[in-house]
mmCIF file of C-alpha atoms and ligand atoms in Angstrom:
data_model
loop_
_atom_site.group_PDB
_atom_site.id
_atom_site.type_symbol
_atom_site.label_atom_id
_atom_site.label_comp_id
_atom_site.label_asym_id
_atom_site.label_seq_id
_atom_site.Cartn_x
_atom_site.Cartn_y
_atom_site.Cartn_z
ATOM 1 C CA UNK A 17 43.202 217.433 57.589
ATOM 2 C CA UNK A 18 45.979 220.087 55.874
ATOM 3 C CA UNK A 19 46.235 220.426 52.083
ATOM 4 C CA UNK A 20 48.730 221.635 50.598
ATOM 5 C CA UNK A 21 49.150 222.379 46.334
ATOM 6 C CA UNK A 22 52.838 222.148 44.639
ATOM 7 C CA UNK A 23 53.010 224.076 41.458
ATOM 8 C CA UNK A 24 56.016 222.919 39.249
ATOM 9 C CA UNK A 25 56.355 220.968 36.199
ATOM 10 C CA UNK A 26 53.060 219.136 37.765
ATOM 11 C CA UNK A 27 50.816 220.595 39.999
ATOM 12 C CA UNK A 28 49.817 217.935 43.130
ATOM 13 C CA UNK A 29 48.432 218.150 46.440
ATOM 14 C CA UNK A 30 49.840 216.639 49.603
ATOM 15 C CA UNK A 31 47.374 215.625 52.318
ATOM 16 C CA UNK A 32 48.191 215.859 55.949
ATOM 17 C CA UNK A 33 45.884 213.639 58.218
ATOM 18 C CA UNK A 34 45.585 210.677 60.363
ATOM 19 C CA UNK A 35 45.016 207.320 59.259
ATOM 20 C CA UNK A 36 45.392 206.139 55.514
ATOM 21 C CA UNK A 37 41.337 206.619 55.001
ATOM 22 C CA UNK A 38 41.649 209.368 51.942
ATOM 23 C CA UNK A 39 44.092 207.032 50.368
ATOM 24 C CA UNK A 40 41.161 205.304 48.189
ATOM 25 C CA UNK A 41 40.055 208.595 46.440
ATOM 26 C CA UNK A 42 43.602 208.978 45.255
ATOM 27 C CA UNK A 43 43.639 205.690 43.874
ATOM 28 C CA UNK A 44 40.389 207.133 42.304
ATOM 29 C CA UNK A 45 41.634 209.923 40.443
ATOM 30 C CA UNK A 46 44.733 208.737 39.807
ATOM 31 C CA UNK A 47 45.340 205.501 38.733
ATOM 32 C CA UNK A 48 42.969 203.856 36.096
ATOM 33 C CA UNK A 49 43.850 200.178 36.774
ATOM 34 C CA UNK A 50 46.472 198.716 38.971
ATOM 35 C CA UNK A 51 48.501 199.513 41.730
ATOM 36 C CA UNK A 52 52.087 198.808 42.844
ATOM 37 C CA UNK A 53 52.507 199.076 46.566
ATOM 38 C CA UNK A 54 56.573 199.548 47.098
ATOM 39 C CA UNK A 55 57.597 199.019 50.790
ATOM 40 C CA UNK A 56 60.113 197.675 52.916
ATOM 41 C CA UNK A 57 60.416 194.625 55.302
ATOM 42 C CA UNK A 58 59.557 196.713 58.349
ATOM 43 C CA UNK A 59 57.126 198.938 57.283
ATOM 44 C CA UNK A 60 55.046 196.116 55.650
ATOM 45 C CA UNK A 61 54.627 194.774 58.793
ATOM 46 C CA UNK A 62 53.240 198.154 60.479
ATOM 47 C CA UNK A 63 51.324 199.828 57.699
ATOM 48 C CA UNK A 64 50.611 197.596 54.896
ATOM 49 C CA UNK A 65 47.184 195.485 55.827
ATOM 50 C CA UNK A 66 46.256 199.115 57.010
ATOM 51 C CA UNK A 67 46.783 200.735 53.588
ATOM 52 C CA UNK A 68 45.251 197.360 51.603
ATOM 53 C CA UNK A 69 42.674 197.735 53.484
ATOM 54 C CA UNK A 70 41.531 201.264 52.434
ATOM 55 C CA UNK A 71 42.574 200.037 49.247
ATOM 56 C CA UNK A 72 39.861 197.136 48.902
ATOM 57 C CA UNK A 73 38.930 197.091 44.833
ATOM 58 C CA UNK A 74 41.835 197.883 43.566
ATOM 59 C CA UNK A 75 44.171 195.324 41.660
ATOM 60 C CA UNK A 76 46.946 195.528 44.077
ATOM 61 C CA UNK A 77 50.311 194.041 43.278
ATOM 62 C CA UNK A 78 53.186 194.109 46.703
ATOM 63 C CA UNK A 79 56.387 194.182 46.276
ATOM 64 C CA UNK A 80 58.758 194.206 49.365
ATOM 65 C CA UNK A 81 62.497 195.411 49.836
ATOM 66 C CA UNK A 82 64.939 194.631 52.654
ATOM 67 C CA UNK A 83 64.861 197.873 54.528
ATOM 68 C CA UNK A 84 68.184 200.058 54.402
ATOM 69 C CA UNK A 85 69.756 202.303 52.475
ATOM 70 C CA UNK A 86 71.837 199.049 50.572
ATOM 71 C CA UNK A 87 68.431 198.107 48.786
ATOM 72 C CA UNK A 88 68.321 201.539 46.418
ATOM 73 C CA UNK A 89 70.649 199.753 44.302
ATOM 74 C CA UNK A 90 70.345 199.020 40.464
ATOM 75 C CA UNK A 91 69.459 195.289 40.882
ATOM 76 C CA UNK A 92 66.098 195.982 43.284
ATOM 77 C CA UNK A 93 65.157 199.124 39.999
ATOM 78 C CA UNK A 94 65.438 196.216 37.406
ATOM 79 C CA UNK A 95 63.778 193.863 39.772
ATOM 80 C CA UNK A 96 61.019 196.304 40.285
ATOM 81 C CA UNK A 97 60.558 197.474 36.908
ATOM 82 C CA UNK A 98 60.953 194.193 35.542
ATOM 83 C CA UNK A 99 57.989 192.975 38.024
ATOM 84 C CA UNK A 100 55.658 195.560 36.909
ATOM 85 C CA UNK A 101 55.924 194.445 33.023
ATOM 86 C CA UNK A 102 55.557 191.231 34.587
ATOM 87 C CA UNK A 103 52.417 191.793 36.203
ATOM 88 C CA UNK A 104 51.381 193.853 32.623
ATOM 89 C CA UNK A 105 51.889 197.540 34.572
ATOM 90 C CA UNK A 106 50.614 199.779 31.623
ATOM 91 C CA UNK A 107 50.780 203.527 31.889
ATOM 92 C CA UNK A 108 47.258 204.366 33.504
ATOM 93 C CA UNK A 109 48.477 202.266 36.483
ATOM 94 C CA UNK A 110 50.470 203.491 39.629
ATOM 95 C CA UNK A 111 52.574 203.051 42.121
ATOM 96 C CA UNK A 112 52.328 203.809 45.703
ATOM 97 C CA UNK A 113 55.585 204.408 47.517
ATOM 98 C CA UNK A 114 54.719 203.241 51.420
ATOM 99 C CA UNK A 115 58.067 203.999 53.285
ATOM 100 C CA UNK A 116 60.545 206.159 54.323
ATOM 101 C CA UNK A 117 63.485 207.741 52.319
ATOM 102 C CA UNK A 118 64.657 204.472 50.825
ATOM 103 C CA UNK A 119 61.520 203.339 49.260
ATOM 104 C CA UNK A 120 60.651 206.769 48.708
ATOM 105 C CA UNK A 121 63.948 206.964 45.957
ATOM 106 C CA UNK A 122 63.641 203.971 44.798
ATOM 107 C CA UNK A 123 59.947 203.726 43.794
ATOM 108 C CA UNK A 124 59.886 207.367 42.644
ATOM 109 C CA UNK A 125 62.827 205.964 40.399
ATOM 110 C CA UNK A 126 60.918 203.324 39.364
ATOM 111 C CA UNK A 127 57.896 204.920 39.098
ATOM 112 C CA UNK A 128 59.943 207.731 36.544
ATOM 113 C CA UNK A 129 61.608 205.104 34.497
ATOM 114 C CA UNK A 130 58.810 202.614 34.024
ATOM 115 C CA UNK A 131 57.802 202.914 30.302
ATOM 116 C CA UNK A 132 58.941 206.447 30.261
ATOM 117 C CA UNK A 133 56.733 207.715 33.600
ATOM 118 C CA UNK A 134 54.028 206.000 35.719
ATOM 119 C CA UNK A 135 51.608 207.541 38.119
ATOM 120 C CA UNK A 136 53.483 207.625 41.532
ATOM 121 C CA UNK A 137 51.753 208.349 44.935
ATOM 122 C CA UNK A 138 54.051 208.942 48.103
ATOM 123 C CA UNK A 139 53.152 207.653 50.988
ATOM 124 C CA UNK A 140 55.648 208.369 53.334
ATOM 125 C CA UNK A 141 55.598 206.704 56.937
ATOM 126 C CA UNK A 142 59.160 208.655 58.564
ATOM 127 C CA UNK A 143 58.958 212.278 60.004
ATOM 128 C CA UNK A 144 61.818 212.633 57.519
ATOM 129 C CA UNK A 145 60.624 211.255 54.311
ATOM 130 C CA UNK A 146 57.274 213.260 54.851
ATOM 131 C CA UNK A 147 59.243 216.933 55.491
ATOM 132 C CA UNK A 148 61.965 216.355 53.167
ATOM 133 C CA UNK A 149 62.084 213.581 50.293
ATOM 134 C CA UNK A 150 58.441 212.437 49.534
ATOM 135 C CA UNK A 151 58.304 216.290 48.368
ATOM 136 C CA UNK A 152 59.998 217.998 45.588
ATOM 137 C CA UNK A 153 60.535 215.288 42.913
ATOM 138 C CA UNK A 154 64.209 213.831 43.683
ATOM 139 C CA UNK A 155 64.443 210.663 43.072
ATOM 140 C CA UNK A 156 67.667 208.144 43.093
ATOM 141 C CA UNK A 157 69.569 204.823 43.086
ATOM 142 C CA UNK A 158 73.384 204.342 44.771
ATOM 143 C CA UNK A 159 75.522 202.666 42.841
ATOM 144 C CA UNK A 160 79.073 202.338 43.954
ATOM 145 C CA UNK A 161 80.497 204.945 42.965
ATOM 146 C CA UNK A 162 78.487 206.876 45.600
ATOM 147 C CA UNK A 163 74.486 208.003 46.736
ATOM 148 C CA UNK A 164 72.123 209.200 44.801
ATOM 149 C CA UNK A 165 74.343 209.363 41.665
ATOM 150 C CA UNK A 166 71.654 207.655 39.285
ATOM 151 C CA UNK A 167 68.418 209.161 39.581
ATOM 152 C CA UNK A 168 65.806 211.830 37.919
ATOM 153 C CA UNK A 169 63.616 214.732 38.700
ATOM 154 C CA UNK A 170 60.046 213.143 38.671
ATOM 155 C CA UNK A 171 57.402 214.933 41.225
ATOM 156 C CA UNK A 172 54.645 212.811 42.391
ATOM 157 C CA UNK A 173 51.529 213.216 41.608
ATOM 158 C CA UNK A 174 50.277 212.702 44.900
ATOM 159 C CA UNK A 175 51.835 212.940 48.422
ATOM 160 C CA UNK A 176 49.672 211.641 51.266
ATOM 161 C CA UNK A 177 50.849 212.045 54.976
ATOM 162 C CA UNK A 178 49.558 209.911 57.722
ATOM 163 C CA UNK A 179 50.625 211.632 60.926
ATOM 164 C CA UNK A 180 49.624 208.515 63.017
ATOM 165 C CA UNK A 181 52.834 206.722 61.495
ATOM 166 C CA UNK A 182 55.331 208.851 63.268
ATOM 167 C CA UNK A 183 53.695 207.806 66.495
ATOM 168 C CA UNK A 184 55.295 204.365 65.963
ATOM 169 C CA UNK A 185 59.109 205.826 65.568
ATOM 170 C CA UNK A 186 61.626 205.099 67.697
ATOM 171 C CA UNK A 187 63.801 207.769 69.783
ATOM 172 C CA UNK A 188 66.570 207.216 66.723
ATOM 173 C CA UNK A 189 64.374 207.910 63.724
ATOM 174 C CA UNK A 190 62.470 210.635 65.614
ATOM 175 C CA UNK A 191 65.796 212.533 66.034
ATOM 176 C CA UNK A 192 66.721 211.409 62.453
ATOM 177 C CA UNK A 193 63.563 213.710 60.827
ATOM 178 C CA UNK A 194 64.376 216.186 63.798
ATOM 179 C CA UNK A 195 67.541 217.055 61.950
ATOM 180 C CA UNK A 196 65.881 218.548 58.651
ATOM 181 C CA UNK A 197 62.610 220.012 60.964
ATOM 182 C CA UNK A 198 65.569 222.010 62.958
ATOM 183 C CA UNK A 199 67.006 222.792 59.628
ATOM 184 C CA UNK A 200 63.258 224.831 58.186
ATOM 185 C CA UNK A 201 62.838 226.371 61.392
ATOM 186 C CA UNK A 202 66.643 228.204 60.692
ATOM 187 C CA UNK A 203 65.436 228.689 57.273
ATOM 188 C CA UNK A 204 62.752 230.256 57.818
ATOM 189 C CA UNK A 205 60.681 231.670 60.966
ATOM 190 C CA UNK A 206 57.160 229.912 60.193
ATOM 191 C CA UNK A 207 59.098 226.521 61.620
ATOM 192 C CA UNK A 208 59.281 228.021 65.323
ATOM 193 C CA UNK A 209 60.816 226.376 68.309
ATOM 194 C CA UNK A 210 57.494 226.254 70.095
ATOM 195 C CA UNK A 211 56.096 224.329 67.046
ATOM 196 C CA UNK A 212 58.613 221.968 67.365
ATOM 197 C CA UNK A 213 58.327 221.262 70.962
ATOM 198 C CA UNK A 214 54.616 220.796 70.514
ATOM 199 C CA UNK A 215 55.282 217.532 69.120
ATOM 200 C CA UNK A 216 55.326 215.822 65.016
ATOM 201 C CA UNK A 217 51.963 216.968 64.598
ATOM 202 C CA UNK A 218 50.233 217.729 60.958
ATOM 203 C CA UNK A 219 50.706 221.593 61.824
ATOM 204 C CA UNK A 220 54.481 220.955 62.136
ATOM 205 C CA UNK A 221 54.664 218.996 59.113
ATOM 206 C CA UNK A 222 52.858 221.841 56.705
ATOM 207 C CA UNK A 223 55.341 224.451 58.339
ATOM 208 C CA UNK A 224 57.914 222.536 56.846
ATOM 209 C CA UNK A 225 56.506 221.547 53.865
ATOM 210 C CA UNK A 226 55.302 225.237 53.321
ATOM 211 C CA UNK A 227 58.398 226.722 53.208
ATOM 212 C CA UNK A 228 60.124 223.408 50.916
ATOM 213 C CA UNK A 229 57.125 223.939 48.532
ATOM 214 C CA UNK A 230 57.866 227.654 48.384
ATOM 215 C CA UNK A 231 61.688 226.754 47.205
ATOM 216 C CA UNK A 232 60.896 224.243 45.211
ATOM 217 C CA UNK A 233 58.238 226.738 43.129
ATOM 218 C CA UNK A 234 61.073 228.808 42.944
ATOM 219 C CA UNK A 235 63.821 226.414 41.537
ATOM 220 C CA UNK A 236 62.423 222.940 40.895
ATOM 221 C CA UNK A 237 65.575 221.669 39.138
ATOM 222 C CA UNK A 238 68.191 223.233 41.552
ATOM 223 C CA UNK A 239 69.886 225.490 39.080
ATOM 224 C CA UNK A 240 69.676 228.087 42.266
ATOM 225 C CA UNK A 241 67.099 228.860 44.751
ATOM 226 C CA UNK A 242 67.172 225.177 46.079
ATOM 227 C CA UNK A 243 70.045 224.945 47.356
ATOM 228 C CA UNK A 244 69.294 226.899 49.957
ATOM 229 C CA UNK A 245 67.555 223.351 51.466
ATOM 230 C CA UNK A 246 71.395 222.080 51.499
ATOM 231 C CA UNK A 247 71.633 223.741 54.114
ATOM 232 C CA UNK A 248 73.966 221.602 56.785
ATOM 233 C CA UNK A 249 74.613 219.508 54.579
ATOM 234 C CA UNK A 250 77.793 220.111 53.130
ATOM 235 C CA UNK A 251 79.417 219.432 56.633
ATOM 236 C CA UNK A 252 76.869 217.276 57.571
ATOM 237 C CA UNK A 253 77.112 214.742 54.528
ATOM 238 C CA UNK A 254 80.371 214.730 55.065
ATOM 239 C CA UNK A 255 80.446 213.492 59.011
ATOM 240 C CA UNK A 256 77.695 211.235 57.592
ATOM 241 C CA UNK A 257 80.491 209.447 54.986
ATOM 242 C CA UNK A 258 83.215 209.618 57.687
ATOM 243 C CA UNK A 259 81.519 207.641 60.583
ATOM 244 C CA UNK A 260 80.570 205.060 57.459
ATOM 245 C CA UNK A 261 76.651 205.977 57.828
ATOM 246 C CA UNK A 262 76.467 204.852 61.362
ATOM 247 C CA UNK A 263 75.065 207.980 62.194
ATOM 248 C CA UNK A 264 71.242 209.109 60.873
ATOM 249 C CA UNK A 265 71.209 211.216 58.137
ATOM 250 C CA UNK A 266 69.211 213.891 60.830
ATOM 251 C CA UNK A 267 71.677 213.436 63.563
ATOM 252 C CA UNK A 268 74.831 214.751 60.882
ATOM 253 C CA UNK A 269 72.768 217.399 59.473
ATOM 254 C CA UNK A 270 72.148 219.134 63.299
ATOM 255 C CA UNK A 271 75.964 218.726 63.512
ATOM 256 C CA UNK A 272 76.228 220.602 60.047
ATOM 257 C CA UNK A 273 73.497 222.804 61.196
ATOM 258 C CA UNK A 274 75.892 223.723 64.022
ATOM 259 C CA UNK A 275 78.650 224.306 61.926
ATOM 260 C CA UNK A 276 77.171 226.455 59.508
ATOM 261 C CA UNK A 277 76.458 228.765 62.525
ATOM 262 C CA UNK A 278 79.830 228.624 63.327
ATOM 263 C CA UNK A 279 80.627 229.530 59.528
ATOM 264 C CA UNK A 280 78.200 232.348 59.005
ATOM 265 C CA UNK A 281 79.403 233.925 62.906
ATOM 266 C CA UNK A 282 82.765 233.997 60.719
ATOM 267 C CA UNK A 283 81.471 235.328 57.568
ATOM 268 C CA UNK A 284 79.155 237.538 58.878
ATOM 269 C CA UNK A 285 80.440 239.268 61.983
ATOM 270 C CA UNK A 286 77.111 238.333 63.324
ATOM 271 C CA UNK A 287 76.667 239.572 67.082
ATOM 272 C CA UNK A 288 76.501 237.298 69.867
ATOM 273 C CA UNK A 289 73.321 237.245 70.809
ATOM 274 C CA UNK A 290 72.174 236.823 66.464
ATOM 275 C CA UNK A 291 74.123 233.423 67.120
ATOM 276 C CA UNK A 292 72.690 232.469 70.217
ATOM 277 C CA UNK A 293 69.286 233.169 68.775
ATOM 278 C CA UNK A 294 70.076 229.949 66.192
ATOM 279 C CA UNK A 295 71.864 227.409 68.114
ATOM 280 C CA UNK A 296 68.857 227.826 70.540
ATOM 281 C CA UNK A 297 66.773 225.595 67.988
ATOM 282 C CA UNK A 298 69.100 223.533 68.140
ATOM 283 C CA UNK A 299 68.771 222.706 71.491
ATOM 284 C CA UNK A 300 64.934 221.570 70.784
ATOM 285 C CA UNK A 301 66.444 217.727 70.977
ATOM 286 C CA UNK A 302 69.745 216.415 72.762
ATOM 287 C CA UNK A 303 71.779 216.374 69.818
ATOM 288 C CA UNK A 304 75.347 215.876 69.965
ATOM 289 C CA UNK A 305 77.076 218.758 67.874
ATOM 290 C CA UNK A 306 80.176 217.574 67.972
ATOM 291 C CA UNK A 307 81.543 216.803 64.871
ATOM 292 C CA UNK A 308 83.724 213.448 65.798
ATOM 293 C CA UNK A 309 86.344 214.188 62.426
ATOM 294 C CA UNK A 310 89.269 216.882 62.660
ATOM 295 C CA UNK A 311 88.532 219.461 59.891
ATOM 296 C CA UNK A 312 91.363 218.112 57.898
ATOM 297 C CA UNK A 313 89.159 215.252 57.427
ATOM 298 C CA UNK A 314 85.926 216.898 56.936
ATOM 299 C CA UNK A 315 87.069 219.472 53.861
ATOM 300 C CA UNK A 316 88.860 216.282 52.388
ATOM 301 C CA UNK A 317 85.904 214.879 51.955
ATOM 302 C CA UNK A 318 84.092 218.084 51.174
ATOM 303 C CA UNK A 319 86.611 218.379 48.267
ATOM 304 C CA UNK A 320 86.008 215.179 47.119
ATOM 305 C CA UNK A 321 82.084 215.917 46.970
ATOM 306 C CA UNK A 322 80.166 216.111 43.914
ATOM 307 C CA UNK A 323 78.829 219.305 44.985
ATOM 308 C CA UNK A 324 82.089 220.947 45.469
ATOM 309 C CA UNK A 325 83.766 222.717 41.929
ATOM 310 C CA UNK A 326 87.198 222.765 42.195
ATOM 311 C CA UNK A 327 88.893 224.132 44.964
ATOM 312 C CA UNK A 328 85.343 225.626 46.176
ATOM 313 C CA UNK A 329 82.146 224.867 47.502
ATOM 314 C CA UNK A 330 78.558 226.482 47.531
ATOM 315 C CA UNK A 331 78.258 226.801 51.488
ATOM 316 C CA UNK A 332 74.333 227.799 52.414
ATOM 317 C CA UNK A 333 75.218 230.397 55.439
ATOM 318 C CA UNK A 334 72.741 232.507 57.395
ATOM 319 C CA UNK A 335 72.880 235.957 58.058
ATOM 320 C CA UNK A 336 70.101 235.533 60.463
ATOM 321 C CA UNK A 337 67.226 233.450 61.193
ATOM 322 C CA UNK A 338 65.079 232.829 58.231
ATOM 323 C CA UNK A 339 67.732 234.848 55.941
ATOM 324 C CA UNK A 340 70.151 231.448 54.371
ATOM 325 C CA UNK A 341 72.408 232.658 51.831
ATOM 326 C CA UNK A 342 74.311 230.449 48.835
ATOM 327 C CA UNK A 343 78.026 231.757 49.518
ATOM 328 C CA UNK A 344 80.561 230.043 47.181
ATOM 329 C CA UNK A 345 83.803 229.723 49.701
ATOM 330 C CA UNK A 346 87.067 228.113 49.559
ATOM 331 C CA UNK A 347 87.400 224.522 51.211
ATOM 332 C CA UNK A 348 90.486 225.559 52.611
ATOM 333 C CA UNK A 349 88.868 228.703 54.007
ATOM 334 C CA UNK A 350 86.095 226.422 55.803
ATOM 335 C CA UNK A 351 88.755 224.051 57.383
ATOM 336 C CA UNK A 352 90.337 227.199 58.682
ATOM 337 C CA UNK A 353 87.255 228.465 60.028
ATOM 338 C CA UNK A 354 86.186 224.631 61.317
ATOM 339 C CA UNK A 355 89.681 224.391 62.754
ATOM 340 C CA UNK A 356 89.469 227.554 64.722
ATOM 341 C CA UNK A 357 86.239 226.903 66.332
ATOM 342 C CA UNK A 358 86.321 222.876 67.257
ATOM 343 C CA UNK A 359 90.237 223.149 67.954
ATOM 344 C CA UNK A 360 91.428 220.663 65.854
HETATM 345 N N1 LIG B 11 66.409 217.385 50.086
HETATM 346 C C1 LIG B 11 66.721 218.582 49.416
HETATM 347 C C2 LIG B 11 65.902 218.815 48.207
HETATM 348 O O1 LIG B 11 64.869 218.196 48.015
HETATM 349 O O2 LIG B 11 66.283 219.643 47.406
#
């Protein structure tokens, strides 16, 4: 078992194991009465008689979404926070968010809202929900105006990791928490390439989560520091929109990834062998790098980002491995640069 202790506006501890067994002394010291158990359709069926189980004793109340990104909508928040006054949710009770990145919003949203801030335990079950969102304290509905537009910075007070679960992934979701592993080992060097082609193990997960809790000490609210962790995003998000979310999340951020190389080669004069040192993690999965969109398409839709201010855009480049910087750049100086190395 790994432990690991977050230090912001509430210091918590995220456990790194196998099996849910340790899951019953948090419900100890953290929840006085009831608990909430948030999941979705599929992971119900893998995990949840697993986690009730360890959970014998507790008053435990289910509630389960259709799984996909559609259900972090507005209607499933009022339908969860109206079923927890329902069921007489007071604040010394919890709620346990069993899922990936979905449930993980959405109950951490609920859990935040929820007579002004409820106990909330993450229990994530994806490779990517346990590297990236269970940590850190974002939390979000879509509404249709776009993702993640309604949401709040509420950090968990709990975060407990059951390795096992990422046995059960298939090739698609592997590669989809692949994307942001790739992304920490270019961050920094304590995510190495032999790491990752050891396998998801709990050593691999607290490398990544060591160097996100180290940024998110630094900058909890994002006013600097932390967006360092957008890093291939801006591109990637923006291939993500394009192919209308067909892709995984993972799968647009290694194409990002791959462009943000391509950026900071530009930006940097960076030697060749600097660059071949970074797309080199990359190659730790087959993922396609190609971007699919012409960069007239792809700094359209960077422009029409919320991220992007004005006519610019905070681009996270790297002047090496394990040294990101925030460099604010033109979007028309990106699709030049985009243009000039995919040819279109
Ligand atoms: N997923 C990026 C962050 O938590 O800031």
């Amino acid at each position: 078992m790994l432990k690991l202790n977050v230090n912001v506006s509430r210091s918590y501890d995220i456990t790194i194991t196998k099996g849910f067994s340790g899951l019953s002394a948090a419900a100890e010291k953290f929840c006085g009465g009831k608990i909430a158990l948030i999941t979705d359709e599929n992971v119900d069926k893998l995990f949840s008689d697993d986690v009730l189980n360890e959970l014998k004793g507790f008053e435990v109340v289910k509630f389960v979404i259709e799984a996909g990104e559609k259900s972090k909508n507005g209607e499933n928040f009022l339908s969860l926070v109206n079923g927890l006054a329902e069921h007489g949710f007071q604040r010394r009770d919890a709620v346990f968010a069993l899922g990936g990145g979905v449930v993980g919003d959405l109950a951490g949203f609920t859990a935040s809202a929820y007579m002004r801030g409820i106990t909330l335990v993450a229990v994530p079950t994806s490779l990517l929900a346990a590297v990236d969102s269970s940590v850190g304290g974002k939390t979000a509905i879509d509404l249709p105006a776009g993702k993640n537009l309604c949401g709040s910075f509420y950090q968990p007070f709990a975060v407990y990791i059951n390795a096992d679960c990422f046995r059960t992934l298939p090739q698609k979701e592997k590669k989809n928490g692949l994307g942001e592993v790739v992304k920490y080992a270019l961050l920094d060097r304590r995510v190495t390439l032999e790491s990752m082609l050891e396998g998801f193990d709990e050593q691999l997960v607290y490398d990544c989560l060591s160097v996100k809790r180290d940024v998110v000490q630094a900058d909890e609210f994002e006013g600097g520091k932390r967006m360092i962790l957008n890093l291939g995003h801006t591109v990637g998000h923006a291939v993500e929109k394009l192919a209308d979310y067909t892709l995984s999340h993972g799968e647009c951020v290694a194409k990002g990834l791959a462009a943000a190389i391509a950026v900071s080669k530009k930006l940097y004069g960076l030697s060749g062998s600097e660059v071949e040192k970074m797309r080199k993690v990359l190659t730790v999965c087959d993922f396609d790098l190609s971007l699919g969109f012409g960069a007239d398409e792809i700094s359209d839709c960077i422009s029409r980002d919320k991220k992007s201010e004005g006519d610019e855009v905070n681009f996270v480049a790297l002047k090496g491995i394990g040294e990101p910087r925030i460099e604010k750049i033109k979007i028309k100086e990106l699709r030049k640069i985009l243009s000039e190395y995919y040819g279109n």
